[in-house]
Amino acid sequence: MFITFEGGDGSGKSTLIKLVTTELEKAGYDVFATREPGGSFVAEAIRDIVLNNKYKGISEYTEALLFAAARAEHLDKTILPQLKENKIVICDRFIDSSLAYQAYARNLGVDFVLNINKVAVENMPNLTFYIDIDPDVGISRIKNRRKNDRLDQETKDFHLKTRDGYLKLIEKYPNRIVKIDGTKSISELTNIIVEKIKEKLWNKLYLFLKKR
């Protein structure tokens, strides 16, 4: 099963992925965790460009195309091979990030972003968790980071637009995206997410057995 985590900067999704991965492995599941942009040799190289403060003036279209290129490489070299080994793949960000950040916040449009991410569209996640928090909370959290990337330093208005983008995506894909209240404690969030994943896995198994 392919699972993705989404959320604004400072939402805590990376911490949650580590905890959820640990809990699923304790329960006997074979889990592979990865991230975007990155997750493969070439995709990590693109990450160094697209998030580097050195390239703060990069155009919106170049930014979107670089994210799409990294995603295509990541799918080919990492995600799909792991799924073929029947592992649960958990990814920190995927195409929904491009839709929220580039299609909505950058105003590039959903059609443009989907068109340049055709490979990703053909391999959409089975389940996506969107960790929802107030952008002010997220911004306050990332202020204490030793190193903020190029997107971390965007304006509050940009982060508000990103959140609005995610909320629109939930309306567009209600059967795939699960909205999670990011104000809850980390332990509560971990338990909620692990239970929802197990429920999804059991439903998939039931449908599989029913077809036989």
PDB file of C-alpha atoms in Angstrom:
ATOM      1  CA  MET A   1       0.000   0.000   0.000  1.00  0.00           C
ATOM      2  CA  PHE A   2       1.201   3.481  -0.886  1.00  0.00           C
ATOM      3  CA  ILE A   3       0.594   6.053   1.873  1.00  0.00           C
ATOM      4  CA  THR A   4       1.522   9.733   1.804  1.00  0.00           C
ATOM      5  CA  PHE A   5       1.667  12.435   4.452  1.00  0.00           C
ATOM      6  CA  GLU A   6       0.923  16.063   3.619  1.00  0.00           C
ATOM      7  CA  GLY A   7       0.838  19.316   5.534  1.00  0.00           C
ATOM      8  CA  GLY A   8       2.174  22.821   5.755  1.00  0.00           C
ATOM      9  CA  ASP A   9       5.643  23.605   7.007  1.00  0.00           C
ATOM     10  CA  GLY A  10       5.948  22.814  10.714  1.00  0.00           C
ATOM     11  CA  SER A  11       2.915  20.505  10.757  1.00  0.00           C
ATOM     12  CA  GLY A  12       4.911  17.682  12.361  1.00  0.00           C
ATOM     13  CA  LYS A  13       4.352  15.148   9.579  1.00  0.00           C
ATOM     14  CA  SER A  14       8.009  14.042   9.431  1.00  0.00           C
ATOM     15  CA  THR A  15       7.983  13.192  13.151  1.00  0.00           C
ATOM     16  CA  LEU A  16       4.672  11.378  12.735  1.00  0.00           C
ATOM     17  CA  ILE A  17       6.036   9.304   9.850  1.00  0.00           C
ATOM     18  CA  LYS A  18       8.872   8.024  12.038  1.00  0.00           C
ATOM     19  CA  LEU A  19       6.497   7.101  14.862  1.00  0.00           C
ATOM     20  CA  VAL A  20       3.865   5.536  12.596  1.00  0.00           C
ATOM     21  CA  THR A  21       6.549   3.534  10.772  1.00  0.00           C
ATOM     22  CA  THR A  22       7.851   2.206  14.089  1.00  0.00           C
ATOM     23  CA  GLU A  23       4.367   1.220  15.275  1.00  0.00           C
ATOM     24  CA  LEU A  24       3.528  -0.570  12.026  1.00  0.00           C
ATOM     25  CA  GLU A  25       6.826  -2.463  12.098  1.00  0.00           C
ATOM     26  CA  LYS A  26       6.091  -3.531  15.690  1.00  0.00           C
ATOM     27  CA  ALA A  27       2.773  -4.898  14.413  1.00  0.00           C
ATOM     28  CA  GLY A  28       4.650  -7.013  11.874  1.00  0.00           C
ATOM     29  CA  TYR A  29       4.269  -4.926   8.721  1.00  0.00           C
ATOM     30  CA  ASP A  30       7.140  -4.418   6.267  1.00  0.00           C
ATOM     31  CA  VAL A  31       7.402  -0.633   5.897  1.00  0.00           C
ATOM     32  CA  PHE A  32       9.599   1.573   3.738  1.00  0.00           C
ATOM     33  CA  ALA A  33       9.684   5.320   4.489  1.00  0.00           C
ATOM     34  CA  THR A  34      10.872   7.895   1.995  1.00  0.00           C
ATOM     35  CA  ARG A  35      10.501  11.611   1.212  1.00  0.00           C
ATOM     36  CA  GLU A  36       9.956  14.227  -1.477  1.00  0.00           C
ATOM     37  CA  PRO A  37      11.645  15.947  -3.058  1.00  0.00           C
ATOM     38  CA  GLY A  38      14.283  13.232  -2.849  1.00  0.00           C
ATOM     39  CA  GLY A  39      14.197   9.528  -2.134  1.00  0.00           C
ATOM     40  CA  SER A  40      16.619   8.524  -4.899  1.00  0.00           C
ATOM     41  CA  PHE A  41      20.098   9.615  -5.998  1.00  0.00           C
ATOM     42  CA  VAL A  42      19.002  11.987  -8.764  1.00  0.00           C
ATOM     43  CA  ALA A  43      15.910  13.201  -6.875  1.00  0.00           C
ATOM     44  CA  GLU A  44      18.074  14.133  -3.877  1.00  0.00           C
ATOM     45  CA  ALA A  45      20.298  16.165  -6.205  1.00  0.00           C
ATOM     46  CA  ILE A  46      17.225  18.029  -7.473  1.00  0.00           C
ATOM     47  CA  ARG A  47      16.180  18.601  -3.841  1.00  0.00           C
ATOM     48  CA  ASP A  48      19.480  20.372  -3.216  1.00  0.00           C
ATOM     49  CA  ILE A  49      18.583  22.819  -5.977  1.00  0.00           C
ATOM     50  CA  VAL A  50      14.864  23.370  -5.488  1.00  0.00           C
ATOM     51  CA  LEU A  51      14.994  23.977  -1.714  1.00  0.00           C
ATOM     52  CA  ASN A  52      18.306  25.831  -1.594  1.00  0.00           C
ATOM     53  CA  ASN A  53      18.096  29.481  -0.487  1.00  0.00           C
ATOM     54  CA  LYS A  54      20.806  30.189  -3.054  1.00  0.00           C
ATOM     55  CA  TYR A  55      18.126  29.864  -5.759  1.00  0.00           C
ATOM     56  CA  LYS A  56      15.524  32.098  -4.139  1.00  0.00           C
ATOM     57  CA  GLY A  57      14.669  33.791  -7.442  1.00  0.00           C
ATOM     58  CA  ILE A  58      13.773  30.599  -9.284  1.00  0.00           C
ATOM     59  CA  SER A  59      10.661  30.955 -11.473  1.00  0.00           C
ATOM     60  CA  GLU A  60       7.393  29.310 -10.436  1.00  0.00           C
ATOM     61  CA  TYR A  61       7.304  27.157 -13.568  1.00  0.00           C
ATOM     62  CA  THR A  62      10.893  25.963 -13.152  1.00  0.00           C
ATOM     63  CA  GLU A  63      10.138  25.112  -9.530  1.00  0.00           C
ATOM     64  CA  ALA A  64       7.082  23.035 -10.491  1.00  0.00           C
ATOM     65  CA  LEU A  65       8.961  21.233 -13.279  1.00  0.00           C
ATOM     66  CA  LEU A  66      11.868  20.377 -10.974  1.00  0.00           C
ATOM     67  CA  PHE A  67       9.500  18.904  -8.379  1.00  0.00           C
ATOM     68  CA  ALA A  68       7.811  16.860 -11.134  1.00  0.00           C
ATOM     69  CA  ALA A  69      11.174  15.609 -12.442  1.00  0.00           C
ATOM     70  CA  ALA A  70      12.281  14.573  -8.937  1.00  0.00           C
ATOM     71  CA  ARG A  71       8.949  12.778  -8.431  1.00  0.00           C
ATOM     72  CA  ALA A  72       9.222  10.820 -11.678  1.00  0.00           C
ATOM     73  CA  GLU A  73      12.718   9.662 -10.742  1.00  0.00           C
ATOM     74  CA  HIS A  74      11.639   8.840  -7.190  1.00  0.00           C
ATOM     75  CA  LEU A  75       8.734   6.709  -8.427  1.00  0.00           C
ATOM     76  CA  ASP A  76      10.860   4.833 -10.932  1.00  0.00           C
ATOM     77  CA  LYS A  77      13.883   4.164  -8.741  1.00  0.00           C
ATOM     78  CA  THR A  78      12.361   3.825  -5.268  1.00  0.00           C
ATOM     79  CA  ILE A  79       8.590   3.810  -4.718  1.00  0.00           C
ATOM     80  CA  LEU A  80       7.426   1.370  -7.406  1.00  0.00           C
ATOM     81  CA  PRO A  81      10.223  -1.187  -6.759  1.00  0.00           C
ATOM     82  CA  GLN A  82       9.364  -1.180  -3.036  1.00  0.00           C
ATOM     83  CA  LEU A  83       5.661  -1.627  -3.757  1.00  0.00           C
ATOM     84  CA  LYS A  84       6.466  -4.582  -6.022  1.00  0.00           C
ATOM     85  CA  GLU A  85       8.083  -6.208  -2.977  1.00  0.00           C
ATOM     86  CA  ASN A  86       4.690  -5.892  -1.215  1.00  0.00           C
ATOM     87  CA  LYS A  87       5.908  -3.307   1.267  1.00  0.00           C
ATOM     88  CA  ILE A  88       3.911  -0.463   2.768  1.00  0.00           C
ATOM     89  CA  VAL A  89       5.535   2.639   1.327  1.00  0.00           C
ATOM     90  CA  ILE A  90       5.121   5.803   3.380  1.00  0.00           C
ATOM     91  CA  CYS A  91       6.165   9.015   1.669  1.00  0.00           C
ATOM     92  CA  ASP A  92       6.684  12.454   3.213  1.00  0.00           C
ATOM     93  CA  ARG A  93       4.903  14.562   0.539  1.00  0.00           C
ATOM     94  CA  PHE A  94       3.845  13.609  -2.982  1.00  0.00           C
ATOM     95  CA  ILE A  95       1.779  15.158  -5.779  1.00  0.00           C
ATOM     96  CA  ASP A  96      -0.647  16.861  -3.364  1.00  0.00           C
ATOM     97  CA  SER A  97       2.238  19.093  -2.257  1.00  0.00           C
ATOM     98  CA  SER A  98       2.731  20.251  -5.833  1.00  0.00           C
ATOM     99  CA  LEU A  99      -0.985  20.889  -6.165  1.00  0.00           C
ATOM    100  CA  ALA A 100      -1.191  22.855  -2.897  1.00  0.00           C
ATOM    101  CA  TYR A 101       2.073  24.777  -3.262  1.00  0.00           C
ATOM    102  CA  GLN A 102       2.389  25.284  -7.021  1.00  0.00           C
ATOM    103  CA  ALA A 103      -1.142  24.921  -8.431  1.00  0.00           C
ATOM    104  CA  TYR A 104      -2.875  26.943  -5.712  1.00  0.00           C
ATOM    105  CA  ALA A 105      -0.331  29.033  -3.778  1.00  0.00           C
ATOM    106  CA  ARG A 106       1.753  29.838  -6.894  1.00  0.00           C
ATOM    107  CA  ASN A 107      -1.399  30.159  -9.040  1.00  0.00           C
ATOM    108  CA  LEU A 108      -0.059  27.866 -11.770  1.00  0.00           C
ATOM    109  CA  GLY A 109      -3.365  25.994 -12.002  1.00  0.00           C
ATOM    110  CA  VAL A 110      -4.344  22.396 -11.302  1.00  0.00           C
ATOM    111  CA  ASP A 111      -4.337  21.360 -14.974  1.00  0.00           C
ATOM    112  CA  PHE A 112      -0.735  22.479 -15.492  1.00  0.00           C
ATOM    113  CA  VAL A 113       0.539  20.667 -12.399  1.00  0.00           C
ATOM    114  CA  LEU A 114      -1.362  17.461 -13.217  1.00  0.00           C
ATOM    115  CA  ASN A 115      -0.118  17.507 -16.808  1.00  0.00           C
ATOM    116  CA  ILE A 116       3.552  17.697 -15.817  1.00  0.00           C
ATOM    117  CA  ASN A 117       3.016  14.972 -13.197  1.00  0.00           C
ATOM    118  CA  LYS A 118       1.452  12.352 -15.468  1.00  0.00           C
ATOM    119  CA  VAL A 119       3.605   9.555 -14.048  1.00  0.00           C
ATOM    120  CA  ALA A 120       2.470  10.423 -10.523  1.00  0.00           C
ATOM    121  CA  VAL A 121      -1.186  10.663 -11.599  1.00  0.00           C
ATOM    122  CA  GLU A 122      -0.908   7.072 -12.872  1.00  0.00           C
ATOM    123  CA  ASN A 123       0.420   5.989  -9.452  1.00  0.00           C
ATOM    124  CA  MET A 124      -1.683   7.883  -6.933  1.00  0.00           C
ATOM    125  CA  PRO A 125      -1.473   6.970  -3.219  1.00  0.00           C
ATOM    126  CA  ASN A 126      -3.994   4.575  -1.697  1.00  0.00           C
ATOM    127  CA  LEU A 127      -4.245   6.785   1.358  1.00  0.00           C
ATOM    128  CA  THR A 128      -3.128  10.321   2.233  1.00  0.00           C
ATOM    129  CA  PHE A 129      -3.028  11.999   5.625  1.00  0.00           C
ATOM    130  CA  TYR A 130      -3.203  15.777   5.669  1.00  0.00           C
ATOM    131  CA  ILE A 131      -1.993  17.175   9.003  1.00  0.00           C
ATOM    132  CA  ASP A 132      -3.932  20.406   9.418  1.00  0.00           C
ATOM    133  CA  ILE A 133      -2.593  23.224  11.591  1.00  0.00           C
ATOM    134  CA  ASP A 134      -2.901  27.004  11.633  1.00  0.00           C
ATOM    135  CA  PRO A 135      -0.070  28.446   9.487  1.00  0.00           C
ATOM    136  CA  ASP A 136       0.904  30.747  12.383  1.00  0.00           C
ATOM    137  CA  VAL A 137       1.597  27.661  14.510  1.00  0.00           C
ATOM    138  CA  GLY A 138       3.652  26.062  11.755  1.00  0.00           C
ATOM    139  CA  ILE A 139       5.656  29.240  11.155  1.00  0.00           C
ATOM    140  CA  SER A 140       6.412  29.564  14.873  1.00  0.00           C
ATOM    141  CA  ARG A 141       7.686  25.974  14.926  1.00  0.00           C
ATOM    142  CA  ILE A 142      10.071  26.326  12.005  1.00  0.00           C
ATOM    143  CA  LYS A 143      11.565  29.547  13.366  1.00  0.00           C
ATOM    144  CA  ASN A 144      13.601  27.419  15.769  1.00  0.00           C
ATOM    145  CA  ARG A 145      15.082  25.239  13.048  1.00  0.00           C
ATOM    146  CA  ARG A 146      18.813  25.509  12.525  1.00  0.00           C
ATOM    147  CA  LYS A 147      18.314  25.718   8.789  1.00  0.00           C
ATOM    148  CA  ASN A 148      15.168  26.814   6.960  1.00  0.00           C
ATOM    149  CA  ASP A 149      14.762  25.964   3.279  1.00  0.00           C
ATOM    150  CA  ARG A 150      13.580  28.294   0.532  1.00  0.00           C
ATOM    151  CA  LEU A 151       9.884  27.446   0.966  1.00  0.00           C
ATOM    152  CA  ASP A 152      10.042  27.775   4.763  1.00  0.00           C
ATOM    153  CA  GLN A 153      10.872  31.444   4.276  1.00  0.00           C
ATOM    154  CA  GLU A 154       7.810  32.274   2.198  1.00  0.00           C
ATOM    155  CA  THR A 155       5.311  34.878   3.430  1.00  0.00           C
ATOM    156  CA  LYS A 156       2.400  34.131   5.750  1.00  0.00           C
ATOM    157  CA  ASP A 157       0.042  34.805   2.830  1.00  0.00           C
ATOM    158  CA  PHE A 158       1.765  32.054   0.832  1.00  0.00           C
ATOM    159  CA  HIS A 159       1.337  29.556   3.694  1.00  0.00           C
ATOM    160  CA  LEU A 160      -2.341  30.544   4.029  1.00  0.00           C
ATOM    161  CA  LYS A 161      -2.867  29.914   0.310  1.00  0.00           C
ATOM    162  CA  THR A 162      -1.139  26.551   0.651  1.00  0.00           C
ATOM    163  CA  ARG A 163      -3.496  25.531   3.444  1.00  0.00           C
ATOM    164  CA  ASP A 164      -6.514  26.639   1.387  1.00  0.00           C
ATOM    165  CA  GLY A 165      -5.133  24.522  -1.442  1.00  0.00           C
ATOM    166  CA  TYR A 166      -4.973  21.450   0.740  1.00  0.00           C
ATOM    167  CA  LEU A 167      -8.534  21.992   1.957  1.00  0.00           C
ATOM    168  CA  LYS A 168      -9.703  22.169  -1.668  1.00  0.00           C
ATOM    169  CA  LEU A 169      -7.881  18.916  -2.390  1.00  0.00           C
ATOM    170  CA  ILE A 170      -9.751  17.202   0.450  1.00  0.00           C
ATOM    171  CA  GLU A 171     -13.003  18.210  -1.242  1.00  0.00           C
ATOM    172  CA  LYS A 172     -11.666  16.923  -4.577  1.00  0.00           C
ATOM    173  CA  TYR A 173     -10.377  13.589  -3.242  1.00  0.00           C
ATOM    174  CA  PRO A 174     -12.518  12.787  -0.148  1.00  0.00           C
ATOM    175  CA  ASN A 175     -12.057   9.024  -0.449  1.00  0.00           C
ATOM    176  CA  ARG A 176      -8.267   9.259  -0.431  1.00  0.00           C
ATOM    177  CA  ILE A 177      -7.306  12.205   1.761  1.00  0.00           C
ATOM    178  CA  VAL A 178      -7.940  12.055   5.499  1.00  0.00           C
ATOM    179  CA  LYS A 179      -7.819  15.364   7.359  1.00  0.00           C
ATOM    180  CA  ILE A 180      -6.082  15.055  10.730  1.00  0.00           C
ATOM    181  CA  ASP A 181      -6.324  17.700  13.470  1.00  0.00           C
ATOM    182  CA  GLY A 182      -2.697  18.702  14.000  1.00  0.00           C
ATOM    183  CA  THR A 183      -3.423  20.347  17.369  1.00  0.00           C
ATOM    184  CA  LYS A 184      -3.684  16.944  19.075  1.00  0.00           C
ATOM    185  CA  SER A 185      -0.695  15.444  20.884  1.00  0.00           C
ATOM    186  CA  ILE A 186       1.860  13.438  18.902  1.00  0.00           C
ATOM    187  CA  SER A 187       0.850  10.220  20.677  1.00  0.00           C
ATOM    188  CA  GLU A 188      -2.836  10.805  19.896  1.00  0.00           C
ATOM    189  CA  LEU A 189      -2.073  11.540  16.251  1.00  0.00           C
ATOM    190  CA  THR A 190       0.107   8.452  15.956  1.00  0.00           C
ATOM    191  CA  ASN A 191      -2.622   6.205  17.347  1.00  0.00           C
ATOM    192  CA  ILE A 192      -5.307   7.721  15.109  1.00  0.00           C
ATOM    193  CA  ILE A 193      -3.199   7.319  11.970  1.00  0.00           C
ATOM    194  CA  VAL A 194      -2.021   3.775  12.740  1.00  0.00           C
ATOM    195  CA  GLU A 195      -5.615   2.647  13.332  1.00  0.00           C
ATOM    196  CA  LYS A 196      -6.793   4.201  10.062  1.00  0.00           C
ATOM    197  CA  ILE A 197      -3.967   2.487   8.165  1.00  0.00           C
ATOM    198  CA  LYS A 198      -4.807  -0.900   9.705  1.00  0.00           C
ATOM    199  CA  GLU A 199      -8.476  -0.368   8.851  1.00  0.00           C
ATOM    200  CA  LYS A 200      -7.558   0.391   5.245  1.00  0.00           C
ATOM    201  CA  LEU A 201      -5.315  -2.683   5.054  1.00  0.00           C
ATOM    202  CA  TRP A 202      -8.063  -4.952   6.395  1.00  0.00           C
ATOM    203  CA  ASN A 203     -10.562  -3.494   3.928  1.00  0.00           C
ATOM    204  CA  LYS A 204      -8.151  -4.188   1.058  1.00  0.00           C
ATOM    205  CA  LEU A 205      -7.669  -7.754   2.280  1.00  0.00           C
ATOM    206  CA  TYR A 206     -11.436  -8.262   2.581  1.00  0.00           C
ATOM    207  CA  LEU A 207     -12.042  -7.022  -0.963  1.00  0.00           C
ATOM    208  CA  PHE A 208      -9.224  -9.217  -2.262  1.00  0.00           C
ATOM    209  CA  LEU A 209     -10.626 -12.342  -0.589  1.00  0.00           C
ATOM    210  CA  LYS A 210     -14.150 -11.498  -1.724  1.00  0.00           C
ATOM    211  CA  LYS A 211     -13.017 -11.483  -5.377  1.00  0.00           C
ATOM    212  CA  ARG A 212     -11.457 -14.946  -5.105  1.00  0.00           C
TER     213      ARG A 212
END
